[in-house]
Amino acid sequence: MNTFGCRLKISRKEAGLSQAAVCAKVGIKQGTLSELENDLSLKSTYTIALAELYKVNPTWLATGKGQKEISAKNEIKSFLKPVRDGITIDHYDAEGAMGQGIILKDQSGVIQEWGVSEEWIRLNIKNYTSIENLKIVTGFGDSMIGMFNSGDPLIIDIGVTVVDRDSPYFFRVGNEGFIKRLQRVPGVGLRAISANKEYESWTITEDMDFEVFGIVLKSWQSSSYN
């Protein structure tokens, strides 16, 4: 296990996970993970998330130094700098969620990660499936103005992949990504509703290639003063 890729591959297999399962949990492109495991890329911003998923020491995973096993309760947290005793909410790689890529129209860059305290999560995020399932998504387009502006942050829970209640969701139809409020309409299907009233609602039917990436738990709407 002399290379980063070898350590990644062995740790994944020992955790009993397929590449597809890892990508779904961490939000990394399958092609990116494959490149990492084959040493075509020598470092990754997902190292912490992968170490946490595989339950190994992130320092060992990244460098090969130290013990493979997590030697202390806060080993992973101590690796998350500069946030002391905090939690990193990683960017959800939506473009890689399908393997072959997804289109996010009018996306103006991405927020790579957020460092927050456990208290912030406790006070601001409700009803999430697990901390590991919390991801940052950067808002895109103007169809949800009133809820967020393009470029604003949203927190999603990727542990929710079915529409079990009326709420905003991050999802795809075909190869195009959307953030919309989904409303269940008996006998019709799902209605995708925009916050911006200039956009008409539309129906997601059973014959569409539809997939939910996660439910939106929190969003912000920014204001510009200059």
Short mmCIF file of N, CA and C in Angstrom, two decimals, residues 10-169:
data_model
loop_
_atom_site.label_atom_id
_atom_site.label_comp_id
_atom_site.label_asym_id
_atom_site.label_seq_id
_atom_site.Cartn_x
_atom_site.Cartn_y
_atom_site.Cartn_z
N ILE A 10 -7.88 -0.44 -1.43
CA ILE A 10 -7.91 -1.45 -0.38
C ILE A 10 -8.89 -1.06 0.71
N SER A 11 -8.89 0.22 1.11
CA SER A 11 -9.80 0.68 2.16
C SER A 11 -11.25 0.56 1.73
N ARG A 12 -11.52 0.86 0.47
CA ARG A 12 -12.90 0.73 -0.04
C ARG A 12 -13.35 -0.71 -0.01
N LYS A 13 -12.49 -1.62 -0.47
CA LYS A 13 -12.84 -3.03 -0.50
C LYS A 13 -13.01 -3.60 0.90
N GLU A 14 -12.15 -3.17 1.83
CA GLU A 14 -12.28 -3.63 3.21
C GLU A 14 -13.56 -3.11 3.86
N ALA A 15 -14.03 -1.96 3.39
CA ALA A 15 -15.30 -1.41 3.89
C ALA A 15 -16.50 -2.07 3.23
N GLY A 16 -16.24 -2.92 2.22
CA GLY A 16 -17.32 -3.63 1.54
C GLY A 16 -18.17 -2.75 0.65
N LEU A 17 -17.55 -1.75 0.03
CA LEU A 17 -18.29 -0.79 -0.79
C LEU A 17 -17.86 -0.84 -2.25
N SER A 18 -18.82 -0.70 -3.15
CA SER A 18 -18.51 -0.57 -4.56
C SER A 18 -18.18 0.89 -4.86
N GLN A 19 -17.57 1.14 -6.02
CA GLN A 19 -17.30 2.52 -6.41
C GLN A 19 -18.60 3.31 -6.51
N ALA A 20 -19.63 2.70 -7.05
CA ALA A 20 -20.92 3.40 -7.20
C ALA A 20 -21.49 3.79 -5.84
N ALA A 21 -21.38 2.89 -4.86
CA ALA A 21 -21.89 3.18 -3.53
C ALA A 21 -21.12 4.33 -2.89
N VAL A 22 -19.80 4.33 -3.06
CA VAL A 22 -18.97 5.41 -2.50
C VAL A 22 -19.35 6.74 -3.14
N CYS A 23 -19.53 6.75 -4.44
CA CYS A 23 -19.87 8.00 -5.15
C CYS A 23 -21.20 8.55 -4.67
N ALA A 24 -22.16 7.66 -4.44
CA ALA A 24 -23.47 8.10 -3.96
C ALA A 24 -23.41 8.68 -2.56
N LYS A 25 -22.57 8.10 -1.71
CA LYS A 25 -22.47 8.55 -0.32
C LYS A 25 -21.64 9.83 -0.18
N VAL A 26 -20.59 9.94 -0.97
CA VAL A 26 -19.65 11.05 -0.80
C VAL A 26 -19.94 12.20 -1.77
N GLY A 27 -20.55 11.88 -2.92
CA GLY A 27 -20.82 12.92 -3.92
C GLY A 27 -19.64 13.18 -4.84
N ILE A 28 -18.86 12.13 -5.11
CA ILE A 28 -17.71 12.25 -6.00
C ILE A 28 -18.03 11.57 -7.33
N LYS A 29 -17.46 12.06 -8.42
CA LYS A 29 -17.66 11.41 -9.70
C LYS A 29 -17.01 10.03 -9.71
N GLN A 30 -17.68 9.07 -10.34
CA GLN A 30 -17.11 7.73 -10.40
C GLN A 30 -15.82 7.73 -11.21
N GLY A 31 -15.78 8.55 -12.25
CA GLY A 31 -14.55 8.65 -13.03
C GLY A 31 -13.40 9.22 -12.21
N THR A 32 -13.72 10.19 -11.36
CA THR A 32 -12.70 10.79 -10.49
C THR A 32 -12.18 9.76 -9.49
N LEU A 33 -13.11 9.00 -8.89
CA LEU A 33 -12.70 7.98 -7.92
C LEU A 33 -11.83 6.92 -8.59
N SER A 34 -12.21 6.52 -9.79
CA SER A 34 -11.42 5.53 -10.53
C SER A 34 -10.02 6.05 -10.82
N GLU A 35 -9.91 7.32 -11.20
CA GLU A 35 -8.60 7.92 -11.46
C GLU A 35 -7.75 7.94 -10.19
N LEU A 36 -8.38 8.26 -9.07
CA LEU A 36 -7.65 8.29 -7.80
C LEU A 36 -7.14 6.90 -7.44
N GLU A 37 -8.00 5.90 -7.58
CA GLU A 37 -7.61 4.54 -7.21
C GLU A 37 -6.54 3.97 -8.12
N ASN A 38 -6.42 4.52 -9.32
CA ASN A 38 -5.40 4.05 -10.25
C ASN A 38 -4.21 5.00 -10.33
N ASP A 39 -4.11 5.90 -9.34
CA ASP A 39 -2.98 6.83 -9.21
C ASP A 39 -2.82 7.75 -10.41
N LEU A 40 -3.94 8.02 -11.10
CA LEU A 40 -3.89 9.02 -12.16
C LEU A 40 -4.05 10.42 -11.61
N SER A 41 -4.57 10.49 -10.37
CA SER A 41 -4.60 11.73 -9.60
C SER A 41 -3.99 11.41 -8.24
N LEU A 42 -3.14 12.29 -7.75
CA LEU A 42 -2.36 11.97 -6.56
C LEU A 42 -2.90 12.59 -5.28
N LYS A 43 -3.94 13.42 -5.37
CA LYS A 43 -4.54 13.99 -4.17
C LYS A 43 -5.98 14.35 -4.48
N SER A 44 -6.77 14.58 -3.42
CA SER A 44 -8.19 14.86 -3.62
C SER A 44 -8.75 15.66 -2.46
N THR A 45 -9.71 16.54 -2.77
CA THR A 45 -10.41 17.28 -1.72
C THR A 45 -11.39 16.37 -0.97
N TYR A 46 -11.58 15.16 -1.47
CA TYR A 46 -12.52 14.22 -0.84
C TYR A 46 -11.84 13.27 0.13
N THR A 47 -10.56 13.47 0.40
CA THR A 47 -9.82 12.53 1.24
C THR A 47 -10.46 12.38 2.62
N ILE A 48 -10.86 13.49 3.23
CA ILE A 48 -11.46 13.43 4.57
C ILE A 48 -12.75 12.63 4.53
N ALA A 49 -13.61 12.93 3.56
CA ALA A 49 -14.90 12.24 3.46
C ALA A 49 -14.70 10.74 3.21
N LEU A 50 -13.71 10.41 2.38
CA LEU A 50 -13.44 9.00 2.09
C LEU A 50 -12.89 8.29 3.32
N ALA A 51 -12.01 8.96 4.05
CA ALA A 51 -11.46 8.37 5.27
C ALA A 51 -12.56 8.13 6.29
N GLU A 52 -13.46 9.08 6.40
CA GLU A 52 -14.57 8.95 7.34
C GLU A 52 -15.48 7.78 6.94
N LEU A 53 -15.73 7.66 5.64
CA LEU A 53 -16.57 6.57 5.15
C LEU A 53 -15.91 5.22 5.37
N TYR A 54 -14.59 5.14 5.10
CA TYR A 54 -13.87 3.88 5.23
C TYR A 54 -13.43 3.59 6.66
N LYS A 55 -13.61 4.60 7.55
CA LYS A 55 -13.23 4.45 8.96
C LYS A 55 -11.73 4.18 9.12
N VAL A 56 -10.93 4.98 8.42
CA VAL A 56 -9.48 4.89 8.54
C VAL A 56 -8.93 6.27 8.89
N ASN A 57 -7.69 6.29 9.34
CA ASN A 57 -7.01 7.52 9.69
C ASN A 57 -6.76 8.34 8.42
N PRO A 58 -7.28 9.57 8.33
CA PRO A 58 -7.11 10.36 7.10
C PRO A 58 -5.67 10.71 6.79
N THR A 59 -4.84 10.87 7.82
CA THR A 59 -3.42 11.14 7.58
C THR A 59 -2.76 9.95 6.90
N TRP A 60 -3.08 8.75 7.37
CA TRP A 60 -2.54 7.54 6.73
C TRP A 60 -3.05 7.42 5.30
N LEU A 61 -4.34 7.69 5.10
CA LEU A 61 -4.91 7.56 3.76
C LEU A 61 -4.25 8.52 2.79
N ALA A 62 -3.99 9.73 3.24
CA ALA A 62 -3.42 10.76 2.36
C ALA A 62 -1.93 10.58 2.12
N THR A 63 -1.21 10.16 3.17
CA THR A 63 0.27 10.16 3.08
C THR A 63 0.92 8.80 3.28
N GLY A 64 0.19 7.84 3.84
CA GLY A 64 0.78 6.55 4.17
C GLY A 64 1.51 6.56 5.49
N LYS A 65 1.51 7.68 6.18
CA LYS A 65 2.22 7.80 7.46
C LYS A 65 1.27 7.58 8.63
N GLY A 66 1.80 7.04 9.72
CA GLY A 66 0.98 6.83 10.91
C GLY A 66 0.21 5.54 10.84
N GLN A 67 -0.67 5.35 11.81
CA GLN A 67 -1.48 4.15 11.89
C GLN A 67 -2.67 4.21 10.92
N LYS A 68 -2.99 3.08 10.36
CA LYS A 68 -4.15 3.00 9.48
C LYS A 68 -5.45 3.18 10.26
N GLU A 69 -5.50 2.58 11.43
CA GLU A 69 -6.71 2.64 12.23
C GLU A 69 -6.86 4.02 12.87
N ILE A 70 -8.09 4.43 13.11
CA ILE A 70 -8.34 5.68 13.81
C ILE A 70 -8.00 5.45 15.27
N SER A 71 -6.99 6.17 15.75
CA SER A 71 -6.46 5.90 17.08
C SER A 71 -7.17 6.66 18.19
N ALA A 72 -7.93 7.66 17.82
CA ALA A 72 -8.64 8.44 18.83
C ALA A 72 -9.97 8.88 18.29
N LYS A 73 -10.88 9.19 19.20
CA LYS A 73 -12.24 9.55 18.82
C LYS A 73 -12.29 10.73 17.87
N ASN A 74 -11.41 11.70 18.07
CA ASN A 74 -11.47 12.92 17.28
C ASN A 74 -10.39 12.99 16.20
N GLU A 75 -9.86 11.84 15.79
CA GLU A 75 -8.77 11.82 14.80
C GLU A 75 -9.18 12.52 13.52
N ILE A 76 -10.38 12.21 13.01
CA ILE A 76 -10.81 12.82 11.76
C ILE A 76 -11.08 14.30 11.95
N LYS A 77 -11.73 14.65 13.06
CA LYS A 77 -12.03 16.06 13.28
C LYS A 77 -10.76 16.89 13.36
N SER A 78 -9.70 16.35 13.97
CA SER A 78 -8.48 17.11 14.14
C SER A 78 -7.81 17.38 12.80
N PHE A 79 -8.16 16.60 11.77
CA PHE A 79 -7.58 16.76 10.45
C PHE A 79 -8.28 17.86 9.66
N LEU A 80 -9.46 18.29 10.13
CA LEU A 80 -10.26 19.28 9.42
C LEU A 80 -9.82 20.68 9.82
N LYS A 81 -8.90 21.24 9.14
CA LYS A 81 -8.38 22.57 9.42
C LYS A 81 -8.94 23.52 8.37
N PRO A 82 -9.19 24.81 8.74
CA PRO A 82 -8.87 25.46 10.00
C PRO A 82 -10.01 25.43 11.02
N VAL A 83 -11.05 24.67 10.81
CA VAL A 83 -12.16 24.64 11.76
C VAL A 83 -11.80 23.74 12.93
N ARG A 84 -11.66 24.29 14.10
CA ARG A 84 -11.28 23.52 15.28
C ARG A 84 -12.51 22.89 15.90
N ASP A 85 -12.44 21.58 16.18
CA ASP A 85 -13.55 20.85 16.79
C ASP A 85 -14.84 21.06 16.01
N GLY A 86 -14.72 21.08 14.69
CA GLY A 86 -15.89 21.32 13.87
C GLY A 86 -16.13 20.22 12.86
N ILE A 87 -17.03 20.50 11.94
CA ILE A 87 -17.44 19.53 10.92
C ILE A 87 -17.37 20.20 9.56
N THR A 88 -16.87 19.48 8.58
CA THR A 88 -16.84 19.98 7.21
C THR A 88 -18.01 19.40 6.43
N ILE A 89 -18.82 20.28 5.86
CA ILE A 89 -19.90 19.86 4.96
C ILE A 89 -19.36 20.00 3.55
N ASP A 90 -19.20 18.90 2.87
CA ASP A 90 -18.56 18.89 1.55
C ASP A 90 -19.53 19.27 0.44
N HIS A 91 -18.95 19.75 -0.64
CA HIS A 91 -19.69 20.02 -1.88
C HIS A 91 -20.21 18.71 -2.47
N TYR A 92 -21.48 18.72 -2.91
CA TYR A 92 -22.03 17.55 -3.59
C TYR A 92 -21.74 17.68 -5.08
N ASP A 93 -21.01 16.74 -5.61
CA ASP A 93 -20.58 16.78 -7.00
C ASP A 93 -21.71 16.30 -7.90
N ALA A 94 -22.64 17.20 -8.18
CA ALA A 94 -23.82 16.83 -8.97
C ALA A 94 -23.47 16.47 -10.39
N GLU A 95 -22.45 17.14 -10.96
CA GLU A 95 -22.09 16.87 -12.34
C GLU A 95 -21.60 15.43 -12.52
N GLY A 96 -21.12 14.83 -11.45
CA GLY A 96 -20.64 13.47 -11.55
C GLY A 96 -21.62 12.45 -11.00
N ALA A 97 -22.79 12.91 -10.57
CA ALA A 97 -23.73 12.02 -9.90
C ALA A 97 -24.25 10.91 -10.81
N MET A 98 -24.30 11.18 -12.12
CA MET A 98 -24.80 10.18 -13.05
C MET A 98 -23.69 9.32 -13.64
N GLY A 99 -22.44 9.65 -13.34
CA GLY A 99 -21.34 8.94 -13.96
C GLY A 99 -20.90 9.64 -15.24
N GLN A 100 -21.86 9.90 -16.15
CA GLN A 100 -21.49 10.56 -17.40
C GLN A 100 -21.71 12.06 -17.35
N GLY A 101 -22.15 12.59 -16.22
CA GLY A 101 -22.29 14.03 -16.08
C GLY A 101 -23.72 14.50 -16.12
N ILE A 102 -23.94 15.67 -15.55
CA ILE A 102 -25.28 16.26 -15.52
C ILE A 102 -25.17 17.74 -15.81
N ILE A 103 -26.15 18.30 -16.47
CA ILE A 103 -26.13 19.70 -16.86
C ILE A 103 -26.81 20.54 -15.79
N LEU A 104 -26.12 21.54 -15.29
CA LEU A 104 -26.69 22.50 -14.36
C LEU A 104 -26.65 23.86 -15.06
N LYS A 105 -27.77 24.28 -15.61
CA LYS A 105 -27.81 25.49 -16.41
C LYS A 105 -27.56 26.73 -15.56
N ASP A 106 -26.75 27.65 -16.09
CA ASP A 106 -26.47 28.94 -15.44
C ASP A 106 -25.79 28.78 -14.09
N GLN A 107 -25.00 27.74 -13.91
CA GLN A 107 -24.28 27.58 -12.65
C GLN A 107 -23.08 28.52 -12.64
N SER A 108 -22.98 29.32 -11.57
CA SER A 108 -21.91 30.31 -11.48
C SER A 108 -20.88 29.87 -10.45
N GLY A 109 -20.14 28.80 -10.79
CA GLY A 109 -19.14 28.28 -9.87
C GLY A 109 -19.78 27.44 -8.77
N VAL A 110 -18.95 26.95 -7.86
CA VAL A 110 -19.47 26.12 -6.76
C VAL A 110 -18.81 26.53 -5.45
N ILE A 111 -19.51 26.26 -4.37
CA ILE A 111 -18.95 26.38 -3.03
C ILE A 111 -18.32 25.04 -2.69
N GLN A 112 -17.04 25.01 -2.43
CA GLN A 112 -16.33 23.75 -2.26
C GLN A 112 -16.69 23.03 -0.97
N GLU A 113 -16.78 23.76 0.14
CA GLU A 113 -17.10 23.14 1.41
C GLU A 113 -17.41 24.21 2.43
N TRP A 114 -18.07 23.79 3.52
CA TRP A 114 -18.33 24.68 4.64
C TRP A 114 -17.80 24.04 5.91
N GLY A 115 -17.11 24.82 6.72
CA GLY A 115 -16.69 24.36 8.03
C GLY A 115 -17.61 24.95 9.09
N VAL A 116 -18.26 24.11 9.85
CA VAL A 116 -19.23 24.57 10.86
C VAL A 116 -18.99 23.83 12.17
N SER A 117 -19.56 24.36 13.23
CA SER A 117 -19.48 23.69 14.52
C SER A 117 -20.66 22.74 14.68
N GLU A 118 -20.52 21.77 15.57
CA GLU A 118 -21.63 20.87 15.86
C GLU A 118 -22.83 21.63 16.40
N GLU A 119 -22.57 22.68 17.17
CA GLU A 119 -23.67 23.47 17.72
C GLU A 119 -24.45 24.17 16.61
N TRP A 120 -23.73 24.66 15.58
CA TRP A 120 -24.41 25.31 14.46
C TRP A 120 -25.37 24.34 13.78
N ILE A 121 -24.90 23.11 13.56
CA ILE A 121 -25.78 22.10 12.96
C ILE A 121 -26.98 21.83 13.85
N ARG A 122 -26.74 21.69 15.12
CA ARG A 122 -27.83 21.40 16.06
C ARG A 122 -28.89 22.50 16.06
N LEU A 123 -28.45 23.75 15.97
CA LEU A 123 -29.39 24.87 16.05
C LEU A 123 -30.03 25.23 14.71
N ASN A 124 -29.37 24.88 13.60
CA ASN A 124 -29.83 25.38 12.30
C ASN A 124 -30.33 24.33 11.33
N ILE A 125 -29.97 23.06 11.52
CA ILE A 125 -30.39 22.02 10.60
C ILE A 125 -31.26 21.02 11.34
N LYS A 126 -32.46 20.82 10.85
CA LYS A 126 -33.41 19.93 11.52
C LYS A 126 -33.72 18.71 10.64
N ASN A 127 -34.02 17.61 11.30
CA ASN A 127 -34.56 16.42 10.63
C ASN A 127 -33.66 15.87 9.52
N TYR A 128 -32.35 15.81 9.75
CA TYR A 128 -31.45 15.22 8.76
C TYR A 128 -31.20 13.75 9.12
N THR A 129 -30.86 12.95 8.11
CA THR A 129 -30.68 11.52 8.33
C THR A 129 -29.37 11.22 9.06
N SER A 130 -28.30 11.94 8.71
CA SER A 130 -27.02 11.82 9.40
C SER A 130 -26.15 12.98 8.98
N ILE A 131 -25.17 13.34 9.81
CA ILE A 131 -24.26 14.43 9.46
C ILE A 131 -23.50 14.10 8.18
N GLU A 132 -23.15 12.82 8.01
CA GLU A 132 -22.40 12.42 6.81
C GLU A 132 -23.19 12.66 5.53
N ASN A 133 -24.51 12.70 5.63
CA ASN A 133 -25.36 12.88 4.45
C ASN A 133 -25.63 14.35 4.12
N LEU A 134 -25.12 15.27 4.93
CA LEU A 134 -25.30 16.69 4.66
C LEU A 134 -24.27 17.14 3.64
N LYS A 135 -24.73 17.80 2.57
CA LYS A 135 -23.85 18.29 1.52
C LYS A 135 -24.23 19.71 1.14
N ILE A 136 -23.23 20.45 0.64
CA ILE A 136 -23.45 21.80 0.13
C ILE A 136 -23.70 21.74 -1.37
N VAL A 137 -24.74 22.44 -1.81
CA VAL A 137 -25.01 22.62 -3.23
C VAL A 137 -25.06 24.12 -3.50
N THR A 138 -24.43 24.55 -4.58
CA THR A 138 -24.49 25.95 -4.96
C THR A 138 -25.69 26.18 -5.86
N GLY A 139 -26.56 27.10 -5.48
CA GLY A 139 -27.76 27.38 -6.27
C GLY A 139 -27.41 27.85 -7.67
N PHE A 140 -28.25 27.51 -8.63
CA PHE A 140 -27.99 27.88 -10.02
C PHE A 140 -29.27 28.33 -10.69
N GLY A 141 -29.14 29.26 -11.64
CA GLY A 141 -30.30 29.76 -12.38
C GLY A 141 -31.13 30.74 -11.56
N ASP A 142 -32.20 31.25 -12.19
CA ASP A 142 -33.05 32.24 -11.52
C ASP A 142 -34.47 31.75 -11.27
N SER A 143 -34.72 30.46 -11.48
CA SER A 143 -36.09 29.96 -11.34
C SER A 143 -36.55 29.87 -9.89
N MET A 144 -35.59 29.91 -8.93
CA MET A 144 -35.96 29.81 -7.52
C MET A 144 -35.71 31.11 -6.76
N ILE A 145 -35.63 32.23 -7.50
CA ILE A 145 -35.50 33.53 -6.83
C ILE A 145 -36.72 33.72 -5.93
N GLY A 146 -36.44 34.11 -4.71
CA GLY A 146 -37.45 34.14 -3.66
C GLY A 146 -37.12 33.12 -2.59
N MET A 147 -36.41 32.06 -3.03
CA MET A 147 -35.88 31.05 -2.11
C MET A 147 -34.36 31.18 -2.02
N PHE A 148 -33.70 31.35 -3.18
CA PHE A 148 -32.27 31.61 -3.22
C PHE A 148 -31.93 32.24 -4.56
N ASN A 149 -30.80 32.92 -4.62
CA ASN A 149 -30.28 33.47 -5.86
C ASN A 149 -29.21 32.54 -6.41
N SER A 150 -28.94 32.64 -7.70
CA SER A 150 -27.89 31.83 -8.30
C SER A 150 -26.56 32.13 -7.62
N GLY A 151 -25.86 31.09 -7.19
CA GLY A 151 -24.61 31.24 -6.47
C GLY A 151 -24.75 31.16 -4.97
N ASP A 152 -25.98 31.13 -4.46
CA ASP A 152 -26.22 31.04 -3.02
C ASP A 152 -26.08 29.59 -2.54
N PRO A 153 -25.77 29.40 -1.26
CA PRO A 153 -25.60 28.04 -0.73
C PRO A 153 -26.90 27.39 -0.30
N LEU A 154 -26.98 26.09 -0.50
CA LEU A 154 -28.06 25.26 0.01
C LEU A 154 -27.45 24.05 0.69
N ILE A 155 -28.10 23.56 1.70
CA ILE A 155 -27.70 22.31 2.34
C ILE A 155 -28.74 21.26 2.01
N ILE A 156 -28.27 20.13 1.46
CA ILE A 156 -29.17 19.04 1.14
C ILE A 156 -28.82 17.81 1.96
N ASP A 157 -29.77 16.92 2.08
CA ASP A 157 -29.58 15.64 2.75
C ASP A 157 -29.68 14.56 1.69
N ILE A 158 -28.53 13.93 1.36
CA ILE A 158 -28.53 12.92 0.31
C ILE A 158 -29.03 11.56 0.82
N GLY A 159 -29.40 11.50 2.10
CA GLY A 159 -30.00 10.29 2.63
C GLY A 159 -31.47 10.16 2.25
N VAL A 160 -32.05 11.23 1.70
CA VAL A 160 -33.44 11.22 1.25
C VAL A 160 -33.45 11.23 -0.27
N THR A 161 -33.81 10.11 -0.87
CA THR A 161 -33.78 9.99 -2.33
C THR A 161 -35.14 9.62 -2.92
N VAL A 162 -36.19 9.73 -2.10
CA VAL A 162 -37.55 9.54 -2.58
C VAL A 162 -38.37 10.75 -2.13
N VAL A 163 -39.40 11.08 -2.89
CA VAL A 163 -40.25 12.21 -2.55
C VAL A 163 -41.32 11.72 -1.59
N ASP A 164 -41.01 11.80 -0.30
CA ASP A 164 -41.95 11.31 0.71
C ASP A 164 -42.75 12.43 1.35
N ARG A 165 -42.46 13.68 0.97
CA ARG A 165 -43.23 14.82 1.47
C ARG A 165 -43.03 15.99 0.52
N ASP A 166 -43.97 16.91 0.51
CA ASP A 166 -43.86 18.09 -0.35
C ASP A 166 -42.78 19.01 0.21
N SER A 167 -41.77 19.30 -0.61
CA SER A 167 -40.61 20.05 -0.13
C SER A 167 -39.73 20.38 -1.33
N PRO A 168 -38.77 21.29 -1.18
CA PRO A 168 -37.77 21.48 -2.25
C PRO A 168 -36.81 20.29 -2.30
N TYR A 169 -36.47 19.88 -3.50
CA TYR A 169 -35.54 18.76 -3.71
C TYR A 169 -34.52 19.15 -4.77
#
